[in-house]
Every structure is written in structure tokens, then in C-alpha cells.
PDB file of C-alpha atoms in Angstrom:
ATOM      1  CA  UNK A 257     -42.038  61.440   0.626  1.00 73.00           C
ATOM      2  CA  UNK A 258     -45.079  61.119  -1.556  1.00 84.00           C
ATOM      3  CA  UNK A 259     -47.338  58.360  -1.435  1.00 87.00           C
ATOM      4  CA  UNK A 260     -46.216  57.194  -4.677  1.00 87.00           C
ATOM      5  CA  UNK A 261     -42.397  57.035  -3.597  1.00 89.00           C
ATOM      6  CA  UNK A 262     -43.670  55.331  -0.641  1.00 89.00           C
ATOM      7  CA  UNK A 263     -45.108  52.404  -2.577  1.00 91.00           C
ATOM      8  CA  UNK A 264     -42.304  52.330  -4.841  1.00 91.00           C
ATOM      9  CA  UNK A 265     -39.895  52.007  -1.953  1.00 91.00           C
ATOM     10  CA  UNK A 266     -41.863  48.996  -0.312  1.00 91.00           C
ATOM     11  CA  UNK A 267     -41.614  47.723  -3.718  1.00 93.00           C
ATOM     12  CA  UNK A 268     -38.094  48.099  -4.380  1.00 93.00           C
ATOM     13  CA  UNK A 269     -37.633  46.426  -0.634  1.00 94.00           C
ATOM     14  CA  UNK A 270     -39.675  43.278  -1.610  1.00 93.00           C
ATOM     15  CA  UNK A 271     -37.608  43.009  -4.659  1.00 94.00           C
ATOM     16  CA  UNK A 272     -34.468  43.118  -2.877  1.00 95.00           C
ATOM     17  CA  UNK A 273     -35.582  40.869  -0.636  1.00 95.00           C
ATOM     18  CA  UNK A 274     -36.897  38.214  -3.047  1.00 95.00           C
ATOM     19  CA  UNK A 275     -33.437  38.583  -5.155  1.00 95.00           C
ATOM     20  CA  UNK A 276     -31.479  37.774  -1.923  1.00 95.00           C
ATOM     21  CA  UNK A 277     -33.702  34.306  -0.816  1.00 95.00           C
ATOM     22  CA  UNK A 278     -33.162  33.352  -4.461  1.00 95.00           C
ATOM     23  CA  UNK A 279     -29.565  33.655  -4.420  1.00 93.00           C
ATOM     24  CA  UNK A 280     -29.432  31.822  -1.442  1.00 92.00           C
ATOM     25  CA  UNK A 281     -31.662  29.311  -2.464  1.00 93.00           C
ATOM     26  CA  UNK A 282     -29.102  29.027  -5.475  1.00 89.00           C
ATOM     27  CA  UNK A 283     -26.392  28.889  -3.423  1.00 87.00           C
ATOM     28  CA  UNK A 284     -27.808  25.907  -1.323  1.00 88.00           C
ATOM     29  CA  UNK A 285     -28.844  23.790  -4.286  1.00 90.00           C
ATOM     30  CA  UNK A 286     -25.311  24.107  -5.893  1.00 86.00           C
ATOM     31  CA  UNK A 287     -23.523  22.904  -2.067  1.00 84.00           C
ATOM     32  CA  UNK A 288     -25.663  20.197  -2.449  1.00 86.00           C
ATOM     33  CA  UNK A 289     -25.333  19.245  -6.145  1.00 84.00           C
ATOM     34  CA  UNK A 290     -21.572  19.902  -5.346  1.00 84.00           C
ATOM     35  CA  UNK A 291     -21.841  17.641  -2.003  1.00 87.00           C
ATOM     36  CA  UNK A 292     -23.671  14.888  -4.014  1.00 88.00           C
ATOM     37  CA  UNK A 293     -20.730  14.338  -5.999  1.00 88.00           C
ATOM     38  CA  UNK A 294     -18.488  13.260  -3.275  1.00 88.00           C
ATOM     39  CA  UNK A 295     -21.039  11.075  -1.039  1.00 89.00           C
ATOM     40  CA  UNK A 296     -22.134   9.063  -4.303  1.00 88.00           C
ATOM     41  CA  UNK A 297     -18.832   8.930  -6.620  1.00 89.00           C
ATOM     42  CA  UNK A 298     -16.389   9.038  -3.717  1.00 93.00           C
ATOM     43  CA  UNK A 299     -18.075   7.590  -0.218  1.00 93.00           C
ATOM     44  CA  UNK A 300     -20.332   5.125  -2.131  1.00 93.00           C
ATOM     45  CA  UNK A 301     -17.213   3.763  -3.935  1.00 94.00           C
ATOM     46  CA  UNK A 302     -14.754   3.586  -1.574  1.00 95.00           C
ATOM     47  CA  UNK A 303     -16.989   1.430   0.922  1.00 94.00           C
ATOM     48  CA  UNK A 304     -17.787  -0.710  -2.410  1.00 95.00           C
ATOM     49  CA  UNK A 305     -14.055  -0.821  -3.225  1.00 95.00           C
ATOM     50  CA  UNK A 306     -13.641  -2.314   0.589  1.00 96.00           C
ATOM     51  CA  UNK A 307     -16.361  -5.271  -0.440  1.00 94.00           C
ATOM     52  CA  UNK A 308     -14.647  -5.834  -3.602  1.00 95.00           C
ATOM     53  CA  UNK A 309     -11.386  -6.581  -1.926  1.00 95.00           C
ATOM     54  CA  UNK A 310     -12.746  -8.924   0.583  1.00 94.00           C
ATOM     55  CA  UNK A 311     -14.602 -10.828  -1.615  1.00 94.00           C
ATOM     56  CA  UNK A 312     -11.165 -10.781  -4.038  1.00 93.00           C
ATOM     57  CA  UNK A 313      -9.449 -11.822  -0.979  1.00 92.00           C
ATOM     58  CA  UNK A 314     -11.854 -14.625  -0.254  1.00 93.00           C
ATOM     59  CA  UNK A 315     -12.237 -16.136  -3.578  1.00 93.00           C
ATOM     60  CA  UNK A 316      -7.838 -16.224  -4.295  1.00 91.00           C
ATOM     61  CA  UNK A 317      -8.450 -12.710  -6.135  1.00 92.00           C
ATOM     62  CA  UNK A 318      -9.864 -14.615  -9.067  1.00 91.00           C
ATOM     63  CA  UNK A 319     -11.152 -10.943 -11.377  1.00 90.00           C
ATOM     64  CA  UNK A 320      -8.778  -8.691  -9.459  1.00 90.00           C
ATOM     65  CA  UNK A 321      -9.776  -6.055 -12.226  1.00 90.00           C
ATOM     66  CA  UNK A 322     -13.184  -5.562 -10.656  1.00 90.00           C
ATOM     67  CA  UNK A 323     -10.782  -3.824  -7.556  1.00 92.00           C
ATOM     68  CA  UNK A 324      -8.568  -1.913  -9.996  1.00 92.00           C
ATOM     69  CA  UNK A 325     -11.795  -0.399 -12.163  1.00 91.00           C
ATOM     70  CA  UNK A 326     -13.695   0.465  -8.870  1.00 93.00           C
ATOM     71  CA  UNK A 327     -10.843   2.060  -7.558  1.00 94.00           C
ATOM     72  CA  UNK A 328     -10.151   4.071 -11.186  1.00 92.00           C
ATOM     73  CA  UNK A 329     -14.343   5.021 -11.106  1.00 92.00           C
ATOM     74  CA  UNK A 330     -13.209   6.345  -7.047  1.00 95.00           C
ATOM     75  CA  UNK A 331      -9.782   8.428  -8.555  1.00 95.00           C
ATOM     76  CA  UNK A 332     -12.443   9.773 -11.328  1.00 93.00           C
ATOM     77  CA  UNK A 333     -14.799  10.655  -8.810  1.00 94.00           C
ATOM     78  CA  UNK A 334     -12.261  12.696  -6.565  1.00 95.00           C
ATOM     79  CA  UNK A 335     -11.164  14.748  -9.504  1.00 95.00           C
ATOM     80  CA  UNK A 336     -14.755  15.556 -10.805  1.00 93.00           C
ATOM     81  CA  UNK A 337     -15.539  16.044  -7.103  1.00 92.00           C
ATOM     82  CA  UNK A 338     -12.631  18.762  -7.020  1.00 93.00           C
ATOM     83  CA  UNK A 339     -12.872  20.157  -9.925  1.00 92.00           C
ATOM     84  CA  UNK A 340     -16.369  21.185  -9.934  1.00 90.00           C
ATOM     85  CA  UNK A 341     -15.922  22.194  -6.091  1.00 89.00           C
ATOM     86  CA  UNK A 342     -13.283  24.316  -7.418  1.00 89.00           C
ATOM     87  CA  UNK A 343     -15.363  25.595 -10.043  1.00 88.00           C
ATOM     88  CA  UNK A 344     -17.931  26.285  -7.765  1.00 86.00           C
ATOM     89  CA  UNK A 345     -16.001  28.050  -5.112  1.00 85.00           C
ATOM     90  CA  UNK A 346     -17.469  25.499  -2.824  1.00 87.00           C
ATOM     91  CA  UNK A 347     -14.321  23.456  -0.917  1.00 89.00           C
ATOM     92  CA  UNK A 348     -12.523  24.961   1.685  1.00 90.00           C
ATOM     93  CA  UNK A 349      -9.056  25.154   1.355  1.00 92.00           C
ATOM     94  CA  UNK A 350      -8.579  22.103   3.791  1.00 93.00           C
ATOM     95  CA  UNK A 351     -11.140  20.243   2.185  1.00 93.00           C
ATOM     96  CA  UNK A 352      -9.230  20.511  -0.939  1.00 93.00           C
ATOM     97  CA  UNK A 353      -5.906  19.719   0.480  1.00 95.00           C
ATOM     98  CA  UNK A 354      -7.158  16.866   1.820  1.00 95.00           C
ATOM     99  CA  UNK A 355      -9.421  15.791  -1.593  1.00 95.00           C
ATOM    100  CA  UNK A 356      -5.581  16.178  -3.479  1.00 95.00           C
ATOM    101  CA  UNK A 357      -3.515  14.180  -0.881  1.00 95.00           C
ATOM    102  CA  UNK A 358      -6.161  11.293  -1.340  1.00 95.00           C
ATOM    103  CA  UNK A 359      -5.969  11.419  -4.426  1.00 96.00           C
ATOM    104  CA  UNK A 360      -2.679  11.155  -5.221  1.00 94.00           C
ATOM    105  CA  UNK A 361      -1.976   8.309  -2.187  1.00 94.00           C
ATOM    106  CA  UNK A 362      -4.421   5.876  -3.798  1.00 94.00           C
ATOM    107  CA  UNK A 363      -3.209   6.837  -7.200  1.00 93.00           C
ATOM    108  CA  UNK A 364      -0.244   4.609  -6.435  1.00 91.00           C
ATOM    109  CA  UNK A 365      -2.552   1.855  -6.635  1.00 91.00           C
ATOM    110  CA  UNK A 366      -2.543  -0.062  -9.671  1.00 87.00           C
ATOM    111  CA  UNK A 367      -5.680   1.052 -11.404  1.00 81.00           C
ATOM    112  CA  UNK A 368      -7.324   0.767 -14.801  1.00 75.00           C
ATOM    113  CA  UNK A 369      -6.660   2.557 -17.604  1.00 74.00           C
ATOM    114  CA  UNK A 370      -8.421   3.373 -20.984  1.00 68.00           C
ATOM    115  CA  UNK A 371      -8.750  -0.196 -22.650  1.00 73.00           C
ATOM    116  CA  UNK A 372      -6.171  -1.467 -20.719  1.00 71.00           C
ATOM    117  CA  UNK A 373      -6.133  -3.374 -17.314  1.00 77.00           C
ATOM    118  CA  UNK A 374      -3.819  -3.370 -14.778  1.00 78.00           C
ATOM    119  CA  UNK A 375      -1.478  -6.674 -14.032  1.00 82.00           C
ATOM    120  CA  UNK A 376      -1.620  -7.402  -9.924  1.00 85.00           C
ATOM    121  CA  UNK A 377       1.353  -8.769  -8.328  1.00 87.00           C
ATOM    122  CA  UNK A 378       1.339 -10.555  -5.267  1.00 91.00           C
ATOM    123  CA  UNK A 379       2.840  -7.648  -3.451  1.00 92.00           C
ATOM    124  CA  UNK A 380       0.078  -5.787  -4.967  1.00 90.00           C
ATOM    125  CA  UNK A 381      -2.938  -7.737  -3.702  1.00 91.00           C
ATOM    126  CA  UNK A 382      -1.201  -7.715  -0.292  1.00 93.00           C
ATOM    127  CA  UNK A 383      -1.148  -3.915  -0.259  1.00 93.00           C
ATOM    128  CA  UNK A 384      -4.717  -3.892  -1.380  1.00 94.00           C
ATOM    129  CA  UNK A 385      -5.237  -5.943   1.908  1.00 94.00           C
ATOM    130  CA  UNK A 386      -3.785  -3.544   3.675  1.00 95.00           C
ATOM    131  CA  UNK A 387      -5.765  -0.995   2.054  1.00 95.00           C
ATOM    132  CA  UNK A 388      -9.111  -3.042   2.959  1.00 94.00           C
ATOM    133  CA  UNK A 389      -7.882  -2.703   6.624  1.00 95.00           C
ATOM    134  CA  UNK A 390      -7.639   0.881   6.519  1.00 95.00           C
ATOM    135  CA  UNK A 391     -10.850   1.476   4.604  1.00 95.00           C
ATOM    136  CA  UNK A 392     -12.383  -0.387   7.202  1.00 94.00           C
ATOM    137  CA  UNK A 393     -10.572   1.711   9.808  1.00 93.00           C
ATOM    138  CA  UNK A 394     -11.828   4.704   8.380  1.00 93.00           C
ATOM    139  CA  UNK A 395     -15.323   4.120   8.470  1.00 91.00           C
ATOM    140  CA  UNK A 396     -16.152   2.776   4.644  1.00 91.00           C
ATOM    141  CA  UNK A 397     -17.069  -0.545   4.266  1.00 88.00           C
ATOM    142  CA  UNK A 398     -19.772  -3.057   3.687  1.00 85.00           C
ATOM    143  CA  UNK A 399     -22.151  -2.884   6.957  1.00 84.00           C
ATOM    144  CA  UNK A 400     -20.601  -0.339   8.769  1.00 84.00           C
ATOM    145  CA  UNK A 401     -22.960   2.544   8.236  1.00 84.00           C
ATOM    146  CA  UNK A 402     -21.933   5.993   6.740  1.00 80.00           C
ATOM    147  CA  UNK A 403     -23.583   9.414   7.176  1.00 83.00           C
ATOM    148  CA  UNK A 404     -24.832  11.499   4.254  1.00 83.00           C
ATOM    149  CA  UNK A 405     -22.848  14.524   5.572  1.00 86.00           C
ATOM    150  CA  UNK A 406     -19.829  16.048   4.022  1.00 89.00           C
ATOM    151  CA  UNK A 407     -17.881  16.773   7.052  1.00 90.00           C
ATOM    152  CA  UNK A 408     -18.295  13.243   8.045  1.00 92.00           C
ATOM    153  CA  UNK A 409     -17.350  12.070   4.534  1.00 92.00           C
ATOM    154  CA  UNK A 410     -13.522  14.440   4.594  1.00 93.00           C
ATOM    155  CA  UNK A 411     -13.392  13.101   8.556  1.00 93.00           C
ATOM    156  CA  UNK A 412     -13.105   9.603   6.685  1.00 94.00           C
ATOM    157  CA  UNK A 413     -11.069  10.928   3.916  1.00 94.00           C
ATOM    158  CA  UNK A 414      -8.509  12.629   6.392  1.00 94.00           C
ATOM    159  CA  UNK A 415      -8.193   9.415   7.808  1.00 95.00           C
ATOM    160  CA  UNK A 416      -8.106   7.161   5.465  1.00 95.00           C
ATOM    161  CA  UNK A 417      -5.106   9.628   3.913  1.00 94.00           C
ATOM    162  CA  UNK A 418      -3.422   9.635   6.960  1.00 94.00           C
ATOM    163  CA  UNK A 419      -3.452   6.001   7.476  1.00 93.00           C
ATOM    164  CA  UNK A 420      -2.157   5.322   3.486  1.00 93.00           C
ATOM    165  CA  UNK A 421       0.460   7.722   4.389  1.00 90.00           C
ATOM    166  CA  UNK A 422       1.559   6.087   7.510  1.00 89.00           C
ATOM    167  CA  UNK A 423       1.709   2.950   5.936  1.00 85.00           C
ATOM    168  CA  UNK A 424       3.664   3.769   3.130  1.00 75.00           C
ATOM    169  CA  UNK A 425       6.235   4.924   5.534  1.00 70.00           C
TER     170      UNK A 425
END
């Protein structure tokens, strides 16, 4: 090889090399924005939903629509969570089984719609009780602390799924 192919081909190699710590550095920022999404639209809300309830519950549920919009802004946050983890090829397939069952169990909730708010039943703040409980079981509510980590945050999901499930049978 001549010296000139020589340089070239340490050049080409610190090219390559440079294009490969970029990608990953790409790669890691879009986890994270991807990660984000789920500890502050999901986690966040779901231990806020768990306050809202007991202070409902104490104070004879007197603005029960402050539960059912928090727990629409949580349903919204799953399905942005999903879709843009989808999108981004970055939720495992059991991540995104479990993302859909939640989903769809507190879906049966009464929630909020466009410029409409839902009508609460007795039965209905009783369930939400119950939900409280299992929030709480689960690991989000108000002063019980919660980790910044996504495999801690679908640990809580999976259980709080499992224990909706359980109780609806």
C-alpha cells in the first residue's frame, strides 16, 4: 500500500468510527425522549390520579371530574407513549402488551371526553376507591417514591394491570 492509501484508510476508519458513536448517540437520545413520555405523561399521572381520588374521597367527591380528566390526560398519555414507541421501534413486545392491556382496563373507567364530562355513580366512585387501593399497591401514589427508570415504571404497570384485572373478576 502506498502512503497515500495508507492515510486514506486511517481516514476512512475514523469516519466509520465517528458515524457509528453518532448513531448511537442518536439512538440513546430517542430511548430517552421515548422513555420521557411514559415517566412524565403516564407515572407522573397515575400517582397524581391516586391523590386526586383520596382527596375526592375525603371531601364526599365534591369535583369528581378533576379524577375523570386526570385519568383521560393518563389514557392520552399511554397511547402517545405507544404510539411513538411503536414508531420508534423502541418497546419490546412485552412492554407493549402490557402498555395495551393497561390501557384498555382503565379505559372502563368513566373518563372525560371532548367537551363533555363524565356523570359518576355511586358504584363508580366506589370502584375508583378500589382503584386508589391498587394504585397504591402498585407503587404510584402521593409520598411513596417512584424511580425514574422504565423497567421500574412497566414493573408498576404490570401490576397495577394485573390487579384491575383481578378485580374485575
Amino acid at each position: 500500500m502506498s502512503k497515500k492509501q495508507k492515510i486514506l484508510f486511517r481516514i476512512s476508519i475514523a469516519v466509520n468510527i465517528l458515524l457509528v458513536i453518532v448513531v448511537a448517540w442518536g439512538y440513546i437520545k430517542i430511548n430517552f425522549a421515548s422513555e420521557q413520555i411514559f415517566l412524565t405523561e403516564v407515572q407522573h399521572n397515575l400517582v397524581e390520579l391516586e391523590g386526586l381520588i383520596a382527596n375526592q374521597s375525603d371531601d364526599n367527591w365534591s369535583e369528581p371530574n378533576l379524577v375523570t380528566t386526570q385519568l383521560g390526560d393518563i389514557l392520552n398519555g399511554i397511547w402517545l407513549g405507544m404510539t411513538t414507541g411503536e414508531q420508534l421501534s423502541t418497546l419490546s413486545r412485552s412492554d407493549k402488551e402490557i402498555l395495551h392491556n393497561l390501557y384498555y382496563k382503565l379505559k372502563q373507567y368513566p373518563n372525560d371526553k371532548l367537551y363533555s364530562f363524565a356523570e359518576l355513580s355511586q358504584e363508580d366512585q366506589e370502584n375508583f376507591e378500589e382503584l386508589q387501593q391498587m394504585l397504591r399497591d402498585a407503587g404510584l401514589g402521593l409520598n411513596i417514591q417512584v424511580s425514574a427508570n422504565m423497567n421500574y415504571f412497566m414493573n408498576q404497570a404490570e401490576k397495577l394491570e394485573k390487579n384491575i384485572e383481578a378485580s374485575l373478576n
